[in-house]
Amino acid sequence: MKKDNLYLFTLLAISLVVFLIGYFAMVYMEKESNYQVLQFQIDSGKREAQEIATLVSNQLSHGLSREVVIQNLQKSIEGSNLEKGFISMLDWSGTGICHPDPQEIGVKNRLEASYARPLGNAIHTTEFYELVTNFSHGGEKDAEANKTIGTEIIFLYPVKNSDWIIAAHANVARIHEQFEELKLNLLLIYLLASATISLLALVMVRFLGSYYEKALEIKNEKLAEEVLSLTKLNSDLYDLKNQLNKNVEKDSQNGLEEGTNKIKNRLLTYSKDKLISIRVDDIAFINTEFSLTTITCLDGQKHSSNSSLDELMNGLDPLYFFRANRQYIISVKGIYEIFKYGNNQLKIKLNPASSKTIIISKNKVSEFKKWLNY
């Protein structure tokens, strides 16, 4: 149940981040795409208007009458697709002279409302964008034709040696529809992409989660086995201590008398200038450092010995004493607790504590376990 909640919250968090980032990215892409469309429309209209103005000016300069020039231009542009941008010719009062729709000839355009002022300068992309986005399909109606006016002059260019002006028109209504279609398409792509990314992210989280969960389970199993092993070692240590306390008075019956098997019950030590005999049962551990052998008793008292660890070990009962390493001999009574250490090693905690950490190497771990479980 906790895992399900974790995956649910993960999905919600990922979805929130993806949807937020995706939304702002979509808005940015939509605006940039619209700007590029409008800039293309402006450049196209500007180029076409300048070319038409140059053509008309050349015809006038070659001696063609104004009427012939108007007829030629009208024939070339009449019937042009009004769904996109188109070209018309006006006089300086704004009255249409040539237009793709013959019904617009003679109709006066409101040049003062044009976004292309002054002459020769096209509408700015930002202004064009605001014009398109603020366009309403329920706009003003033409009284005679009863149709929606949805075009706007975006560029005006004068014809040399005449009082004519070439106007580049843009169908704002159609561009507005294109913007809406683009917005809808981007929205659908945004929703589908965000949902797909969120689901794929969830799948990856679950896949990686399951992989690490398996690894964690294996690690926990190994840890549980090690805990059981350490628990058993400490249990064996406890049992061995109890056995030692019960068998202290029966050593002679088990063939461990001093002089028979060379197992000593007492050791002769010295402290400063005094010779002291201590019971083997009172020893916690024996260690050597800088060629000096020290015997530490359970009560914390320390005594010195002239014998080496090898010599002392030969006289100690192997049931109750263990050679941990080259520096330490430990008594079962002196072991307080056993811990796992490193890779297949054990760390021994003594009571009283030793000055150095006592480590049972992996080569002697098996021997140590058998000693505790004897």
Short mmCIF file of C-alpha atoms in Angstrom, two decimals:
data_model
loop_
_atom_site.label_atom_id
_atom_site.label_comp_id
_atom_site.label_asym_id
_atom_site.label_seq_id
_atom_site.Cartn_x
_atom_site.Cartn_y
_atom_site.Cartn_z
CA MET A 1 0.00 0.00 0.00
CA LYS A 2 2.85 2.38 0.82
CA LYS A 3 4.51 1.59 -2.51
CA ASP A 4 1.25 2.33 -4.35
CA ASN A 5 0.96 5.67 -2.58
CA LEU A 6 4.60 6.42 -3.38
CA TYR A 7 4.06 5.69 -7.07
CA LEU A 8 0.85 7.75 -7.06
CA PHE A 9 2.54 10.76 -5.50
CA THR A 10 5.50 10.31 -7.85
CA LEU A 11 3.15 10.33 -10.84
CA LEU A 12 1.38 13.44 -9.57
CA ALA A 13 4.66 15.26 -8.92
CA ILE A 14 6.11 14.35 -12.31
CA SER A 15 2.86 15.23 -14.06
CA LEU A 16 2.69 18.62 -12.33
CA VAL A 17 6.27 19.49 -13.30
CA VAL A 18 5.89 18.22 -16.88
CA PHE A 19 2.55 19.97 -17.41
CA LEU A 20 3.80 23.28 -16.02
CA ILE A 21 7.00 23.24 -18.06
CA GLY A 22 5.12 21.99 -21.11
CA TYR A 23 2.47 24.69 -20.79
CA PHE A 24 4.95 27.56 -20.70
CA ALA A 25 6.91 25.94 -23.53
CA MET A 26 3.71 25.62 -25.57
CA VAL A 27 2.77 29.26 -25.01
CA TYR A 28 6.26 30.36 -26.03
CA MET A 29 6.28 28.15 -29.13
CA GLU A 30 2.79 29.32 -30.12
CA LYS A 31 3.75 32.98 -29.87
CA GLU A 32 7.04 32.50 -31.73
CA SER A 33 5.29 30.50 -34.48
CA ASN A 34 2.65 33.21 -34.85
CA TYR A 35 5.34 35.86 -35.05
CA GLN A 36 7.10 33.95 -37.81
CA VAL A 37 3.84 33.59 -39.77
CA LEU A 38 3.11 37.30 -39.44
CA GLN A 39 6.65 38.29 -40.37
CA PHE A 40 6.44 36.09 -43.46
CA GLN A 41 3.12 37.73 -44.36
CA ILE A 42 4.63 41.20 -43.91
CA ASP A 43 7.76 40.39 -45.95
CA SER A 44 5.71 38.74 -48.69
CA GLY A 45 3.26 41.65 -48.95
CA LYS A 46 6.04 44.19 -48.84
CA ARG A 47 8.02 42.47 -51.59
CA GLU A 48 4.96 42.02 -53.81
CA ALA A 49 3.85 45.66 -53.35
CA GLN A 50 7.28 46.98 -54.25
CA GLU A 51 7.47 44.76 -57.34
CA ILE A 52 4.00 45.85 -58.53
CA ALA A 53 4.84 49.51 -57.88
CA THR A 54 8.04 49.17 -59.91
CA LEU A 55 6.17 47.45 -62.74
CA VAL A 56 3.45 50.14 -62.87
CA SER A 57 6.07 52.90 -62.70
CA ASN A 58 7.99 51.35 -65.63
CA GLN A 59 4.83 51.13 -67.74
CA LEU A 60 4.10 54.81 -67.12
CA SER A 61 7.66 55.77 -67.92
CA HIS A 62 7.42 53.90 -71.24
CA GLY A 63 4.52 56.09 -72.33
CA LEU A 64 1.53 53.84 -71.61
CA SER A 65 -1.60 55.74 -70.70
CA ARG A 66 -2.94 55.65 -67.19
CA GLU A 67 -6.08 53.85 -68.34
CA VAL A 68 -4.07 51.06 -70.03
CA VAL A 69 -1.85 50.66 -66.98
CA ILE A 70 -4.89 50.39 -64.70
CA GLN A 71 -6.52 47.85 -67.04
CA ASN A 72 -3.34 45.75 -67.17
CA LEU A 73 -2.97 45.72 -63.39
CA GLN A 74 -6.65 44.97 -62.85
CA LYS A 75 -6.43 41.98 -65.21
CA SER A 76 -3.35 40.65 -63.40
CA ILE A 77 -4.79 40.84 -59.88
CA GLU A 78 -8.50 40.28 -60.55
CA GLY A 79 -9.67 36.99 -59.10
CA SER A 80 -6.73 36.64 -56.70
CA ASN A 81 -7.33 34.47 -53.66
CA LEU A 82 -8.65 36.75 -50.92
CA GLU A 83 -8.15 34.05 -48.31
CA LYS A 84 -4.51 35.09 -48.10
CA GLY A 85 -2.74 38.37 -48.66
CA PHE A 86 -3.42 40.33 -51.84
CA ILE A 87 -2.46 43.56 -53.60
CA SER A 88 -4.61 46.57 -54.55
CA MET A 89 -3.92 50.04 -55.92
CA LEU A 90 -5.34 53.22 -54.41
CA ASP A 91 -5.13 56.89 -55.18
CA TRP A 92 -3.87 59.39 -52.62
CA SER A 93 -7.37 59.85 -51.24
CA GLY A 94 -7.58 56.13 -50.45
CA THR A 95 -10.12 55.27 -53.17
CA GLY A 96 -9.64 51.86 -54.76
CA ILE A 97 -8.43 51.88 -58.37
CA CYS A 98 -7.53 48.21 -58.82
CA HIS A 99 -8.70 45.38 -56.57
CA PRO A 100 -9.06 41.56 -56.87
CA ASP A 101 -12.75 42.09 -56.09
CA PRO A 102 -14.16 44.52 -58.72
CA GLN A 103 -16.88 45.57 -56.27
CA GLU A 104 -14.20 47.21 -54.13
CA ILE A 105 -13.10 49.53 -56.96
CA GLY A 106 -14.19 53.05 -56.15
CA VAL A 107 -14.61 52.24 -52.45
CA LYS A 108 -12.66 54.55 -50.22
CA ASN A 109 -10.27 52.92 -47.74
CA ARG A 110 -9.60 54.52 -44.38
CA LEU A 111 -5.89 55.12 -44.73
CA GLU A 112 -5.85 57.03 -41.48
CA ALA A 113 -6.74 53.76 -39.74
CA SER A 114 -4.05 51.80 -41.55
CA TYR A 115 -1.29 50.16 -39.54
CA ALA A 116 1.18 50.95 -42.32
CA ARG A 117 2.06 54.55 -41.65
CA PRO A 118 4.04 56.32 -42.95
CA LEU A 119 4.39 55.24 -46.56
CA GLY A 120 7.12 52.73 -47.20
CA ASN A 121 7.08 51.34 -43.66
CA ALA A 122 5.38 48.03 -42.97
CA ILE A 123 3.37 47.25 -39.90
CA HIS A 124 5.47 46.07 -36.95
CA THR A 125 5.18 42.38 -36.06
CA THR A 126 4.07 43.16 -32.50
CA GLU A 127 1.29 45.48 -33.71
CA PHE A 128 0.25 42.94 -36.32
CA TYR A 129 0.09 40.24 -33.63
CA GLU A 130 -2.11 42.40 -31.40
CA LEU A 131 -4.34 43.21 -34.39
CA VAL A 132 -4.85 39.52 -35.20
CA THR A 133 -5.31 38.31 -31.61
CA ASN A 134 -7.82 41.09 -30.87
CA PHE A 135 -9.79 40.42 -34.05
CA SER A 136 -13.47 39.53 -33.54
CA HIS A 137 -15.54 37.61 -36.09
CA GLY A 138 -18.55 39.61 -35.02
CA GLY A 139 -16.98 42.80 -36.34
CA GLU A 140 -18.42 45.48 -38.52
CA LYS A 141 -20.53 44.58 -41.61
CA ASP A 142 -20.38 46.05 -45.07
CA ALA A 143 -23.76 47.67 -45.68
CA GLU A 144 -23.99 46.84 -49.40
CA ALA A 145 -22.36 43.42 -49.65
CA ASN A 146 -23.48 42.36 -46.14
CA LYS A 147 -20.21 40.57 -45.44
CA THR A 148 -17.67 40.71 -42.63
CA ILE A 149 -14.70 42.98 -43.27
CA GLY A 150 -11.64 40.97 -42.25
CA THR A 151 -8.75 42.49 -44.15
CA GLU A 152 -6.23 45.13 -43.17
CA ILE A 153 -3.61 47.13 -45.10
CA ILE A 154 -0.22 46.20 -43.70
CA PHE A 155 2.04 48.03 -46.18
CA LEU A 156 1.73 51.07 -48.48
CA TYR A 157 4.20 51.85 -51.24
CA PRO A 158 3.95 54.83 -53.65
CA VAL A 159 4.21 54.48 -57.43
CA LYS A 160 6.82 56.87 -58.77
CA ASN A 161 5.67 59.62 -61.12
CA SER A 162 2.01 59.14 -60.16
CA ASP A 163 -0.50 59.77 -57.41
CA TRP A 164 -1.10 56.07 -56.94
CA ILE A 165 -0.28 53.83 -53.95
CA ILE A 166 0.17 50.07 -53.95
CA ALA A 167 -1.38 48.54 -50.85
CA ALA A 168 -0.54 45.11 -49.45
CA HIS A 169 -3.55 43.60 -47.66
CA ALA A 170 -3.66 40.80 -45.10
CA ASN A 171 -6.74 38.71 -44.36
CA VAL A 172 -6.78 39.19 -40.60
CA ALA A 173 -9.84 36.95 -40.21
CA ARG A 174 -8.11 34.03 -41.93
CA ILE A 175 -4.88 34.56 -40.01
CA HIS A 176 -6.87 34.62 -36.78
CA GLU A 177 -8.41 31.27 -37.72
CA GLN A 178 -4.95 29.88 -38.45
CA PHE A 179 -3.79 31.03 -35.04
CA GLU A 180 -6.72 29.27 -33.39
CA GLU A 181 -6.04 26.08 -35.35
CA LEU A 182 -2.34 26.24 -34.41
CA LYS A 183 -3.24 26.81 -30.76
CA LEU A 184 -5.58 23.80 -30.77
CA ASN A 185 -2.97 21.58 -32.43
CA LEU A 186 -0.25 22.66 -30.02
CA LEU A 187 -2.61 22.10 -27.11
CA LEU A 188 -3.35 18.54 -28.25
CA ILE A 189 0.34 17.85 -28.79
CA TYR A 190 1.14 19.36 -25.41
CA LEU A 191 -1.44 17.20 -23.60
CA LEU A 192 -0.43 14.01 -25.40
CA ALA A 193 3.29 14.65 -24.94
CA SER A 194 2.88 15.56 -21.27
CA ALA A 195 0.76 12.50 -20.56
CA THR A 196 3.21 10.26 -22.44
CA ILE A 197 6.24 11.71 -20.64
CA SER A 198 4.53 11.36 -17.26
CA LEU A 199 3.58 7.72 -17.90
CA LEU A 200 7.03 6.86 -19.24
CA ALA A 201 8.62 8.55 -16.24
CA LEU A 202 6.38 6.53 -13.93
CA VAL A 203 7.31 3.31 -15.74
CA MET A 204 10.99 4.16 -15.41
CA VAL A 205 10.57 5.01 -11.73
CA ARG A 206 8.81 1.71 -11.12
CA PHE A 207 11.41 -0.20 -13.11
CA LEU A 208 14.35 1.42 -11.33
CA GLY A 209 12.50 1.18 -8.03
CA SER A 210 11.89 -2.54 -8.45
CA TYR A 211 15.54 -3.05 -9.42
CA TYR A 212 16.82 -1.31 -6.31
CA GLU A 213 14.14 -2.93 -4.18
CA LYS A 214 15.40 -6.36 -5.24
CA ALA A 215 18.96 -5.34 -4.49
CA LEU A 216 17.84 -3.97 -1.13
CA GLU A 217 15.92 -7.14 -0.35
CA ILE A 218 18.99 -9.25 -1.12
CA LYS A 219 21.08 -6.97 1.06
CA ASN A 220 18.51 -7.18 3.87
CA GLU A 221 18.48 -10.96 3.60
CA LYS A 222 22.26 -11.07 3.90
CA LEU A 223 22.08 -8.64 6.81
CA ALA A 224 19.45 -10.80 8.50
CA GLU A 225 21.68 -13.85 8.06
CA GLU A 226 24.61 -11.95 9.56
CA VAL A 227 22.46 -10.79 12.48
CA LEU A 228 21.36 -14.37 13.11
CA SER A 229 24.96 -15.51 12.90
CA LEU A 230 26.11 -12.84 15.35
CA THR A 231 23.18 -13.62 17.63
CA LYS A 232 24.18 -17.27 17.65
CA LEU A 233 27.82 -16.35 18.35
CA ASN A 234 26.84 -14.20 21.30
CA SER A 235 24.47 -16.93 22.48
CA ASP A 236 27.29 -19.49 22.26
CA LEU A 237 29.50 -17.05 24.15
CA TYR A 238 26.92 -16.80 26.92
CA ASP A 239 26.56 -20.58 27.11
CA LEU A 240 30.32 -21.05 27.16
CA LYS A 241 30.69 -18.60 30.02
CA ASN A 242 28.06 -20.49 32.00
CA GLN A 243 29.78 -23.76 31.24
CA LEU A 244 33.10 -22.29 32.37
CA ASN A 245 31.63 -21.16 35.68
CA LYS A 246 30.18 -24.63 36.29
CA ASN A 247 33.33 -26.52 35.33
CA VAL A 248 35.93 -24.45 37.17
CA GLU A 249 35.93 -26.94 40.09
CA LYS A 250 35.93 -30.01 37.81
CA ASP A 251 39.09 -29.38 35.75
CA SER A 252 40.96 -32.15 37.51
CA GLN A 253 38.23 -34.68 36.64
CA ASN A 254 38.47 -33.83 32.92
CA GLY A 255 42.17 -34.58 32.79
CA LEU A 256 43.25 -30.95 32.88
CA GLU A 257 45.32 -31.14 36.09
CA GLU A 258 48.46 -29.08 36.20
CA GLY A 259 51.47 -31.24 35.44
CA THR A 260 49.42 -33.85 33.49
CA ASN A 261 48.40 -31.90 30.36
CA LYS A 262 50.50 -28.84 31.19
CA ILE A 263 47.31 -26.80 31.75
CA LYS A 264 47.97 -24.21 34.43
CA ASN A 265 45.48 -23.00 37.01
CA ARG A 266 47.67 -20.08 38.09
CA LEU A 267 50.24 -17.81 36.46
CA LEU A 268 53.19 -16.12 38.10
CA THR A 269 53.32 -12.42 37.19
CA TYR A 270 54.88 -9.29 38.58
CA SER A 271 53.79 -5.74 39.19
CA LYS A 272 56.68 -3.31 39.63
CA ASP A 273 58.94 -5.15 42.06
CA LYS A 274 56.31 -7.60 43.37
CA LEU A 275 55.73 -11.18 42.25
CA ILE A 276 52.02 -11.95 42.05
CA SER A 277 50.30 -15.27 41.38
CA ILE A 278 46.94 -14.86 39.64
CA ARG A 279 44.23 -17.37 38.88
CA VAL A 280 43.81 -18.22 35.21
CA ASP A 281 40.03 -17.93 35.69
CA ASP A 282 40.46 -14.22 36.50
CA ILE A 283 42.23 -13.37 33.22
CA ALA A 284 40.25 -11.27 30.66
CA PHE A 285 42.91 -11.09 27.95
CA ILE A 286 46.65 -11.09 27.37
CA ASN A 287 48.41 -8.83 24.92
CA THR A 288 51.92 -7.98 23.88
CA GLU A 289 53.23 -4.61 22.73
CA PHE A 290 56.84 -3.56 22.18
CA SER A 291 57.98 -7.02 23.43
CA LEU A 292 56.15 -6.42 26.73
CA THR A 293 53.48 -8.94 27.70
CA THR A 294 50.59 -7.62 29.80
CA ILE A 295 47.93 -9.74 31.50
CA THR A 296 44.66 -7.89 32.15
CA CYS A 297 42.29 -9.39 34.72
CA LEU A 298 38.52 -9.19 34.82
CA ASP A 299 38.68 -6.56 37.56
CA GLY A 300 40.82 -4.33 35.33
CA GLN A 301 44.14 -4.92 37.11
CA LYS A 302 47.17 -5.30 34.84
CA HIS A 303 50.19 -7.51 35.44
CA SER A 304 53.37 -8.11 33.47
CA SER A 305 54.90 -11.38 32.37
CA ASN A 306 58.29 -12.38 30.99
CA SER A 307 56.75 -15.12 28.86
CA SER A 308 55.73 -14.72 25.24
CA LEU A 309 52.18 -15.23 24.02
CA ASP A 310 53.16 -18.58 22.53
CA GLU A 311 54.58 -19.79 25.84
CA LEU A 312 51.52 -18.57 27.77
CA MET A 313 49.09 -20.10 25.27
CA ASN A 314 50.75 -23.51 25.70
CA GLY A 315 49.84 -23.42 29.39
CA LEU A 316 46.26 -22.14 28.99
CA ASP A 317 43.12 -24.19 28.51
CA PRO A 318 42.19 -23.97 24.78
CA LEU A 319 38.55 -24.45 25.77
CA TYR A 320 38.48 -21.04 27.42
CA PHE A 321 41.31 -19.11 25.74
CA PHE A 322 41.68 -18.23 22.06
CA ARG A 323 44.65 -16.78 20.17
CA ALA A 324 42.85 -13.93 18.35
CA ASN A 325 45.94 -12.65 16.52
CA ARG A 326 49.69 -12.16 17.01
CA GLN A 327 49.11 -9.59 19.75
CA TYR A 328 46.11 -10.91 21.72
CA ILE A 329 44.96 -13.97 23.61
CA ILE A 330 41.36 -13.54 24.73
CA SER A 331 39.44 -15.34 27.43
CA VAL A 332 35.83 -16.30 26.96
CA LYS A 333 35.06 -14.48 30.20
CA GLY A 334 36.62 -11.30 28.85
CA ILE A 335 34.50 -11.18 25.67
CA TYR A 336 31.66 -8.71 26.11
CA GLU A 337 30.15 -8.62 22.60
CA ILE A 338 30.88 -9.70 19.02
CA PHE A 339 30.27 -7.57 15.92
CA LYS A 340 30.54 -8.05 12.17
CA TYR A 341 33.46 -6.12 10.75
CA GLY A 342 34.43 -5.49 7.13
CA ASN A 343 34.29 -8.39 4.71
CA ASN A 344 33.75 -11.66 6.62
CA GLN A 345 35.63 -10.43 9.69
CA LEU A 346 34.61 -10.09 13.33
CA LYS A 347 35.32 -7.37 15.89
CA ILE A 348 35.61 -8.36 19.53
CA LYS A 349 34.59 -6.01 22.31
CA LEU A 350 36.25 -6.90 25.62
CA ASN A 351 35.39 -6.09 29.21
CA PRO A 352 37.52 -4.48 30.46
CA ALA A 353 38.17 -2.74 27.16
CA SER A 354 41.44 -3.17 25.31
CA SER A 355 43.51 -0.26 24.05
CA LYS A 356 43.34 -1.54 20.46
CA THR A 357 40.57 -2.95 18.32
CA ILE A 358 40.66 -6.73 18.21
CA ILE A 359 39.82 -8.14 14.79
CA ILE A 360 39.32 -11.81 13.97
CA SER A 361 40.56 -12.21 10.41
CA LYS A 362 38.41 -14.04 7.86
CA ASN A 363 40.91 -16.91 7.92
CA LYS A 364 40.26 -17.47 11.63
CA VAL A 365 36.52 -16.72 11.77
CA SER A 366 35.58 -20.35 11.20
CA GLU A 367 38.00 -21.50 13.93
CA PHE A 368 36.66 -18.85 16.30
CA LYS A 369 33.05 -19.94 15.71
CA LYS A 370 33.98 -23.58 16.38
CA TRP A 371 35.74 -22.48 19.57
CA LEU A 372 32.64 -20.69 20.83
CA ASN A 373 30.38 -23.59 19.84
CA TYR A 374 32.63 -26.31 21.35
#
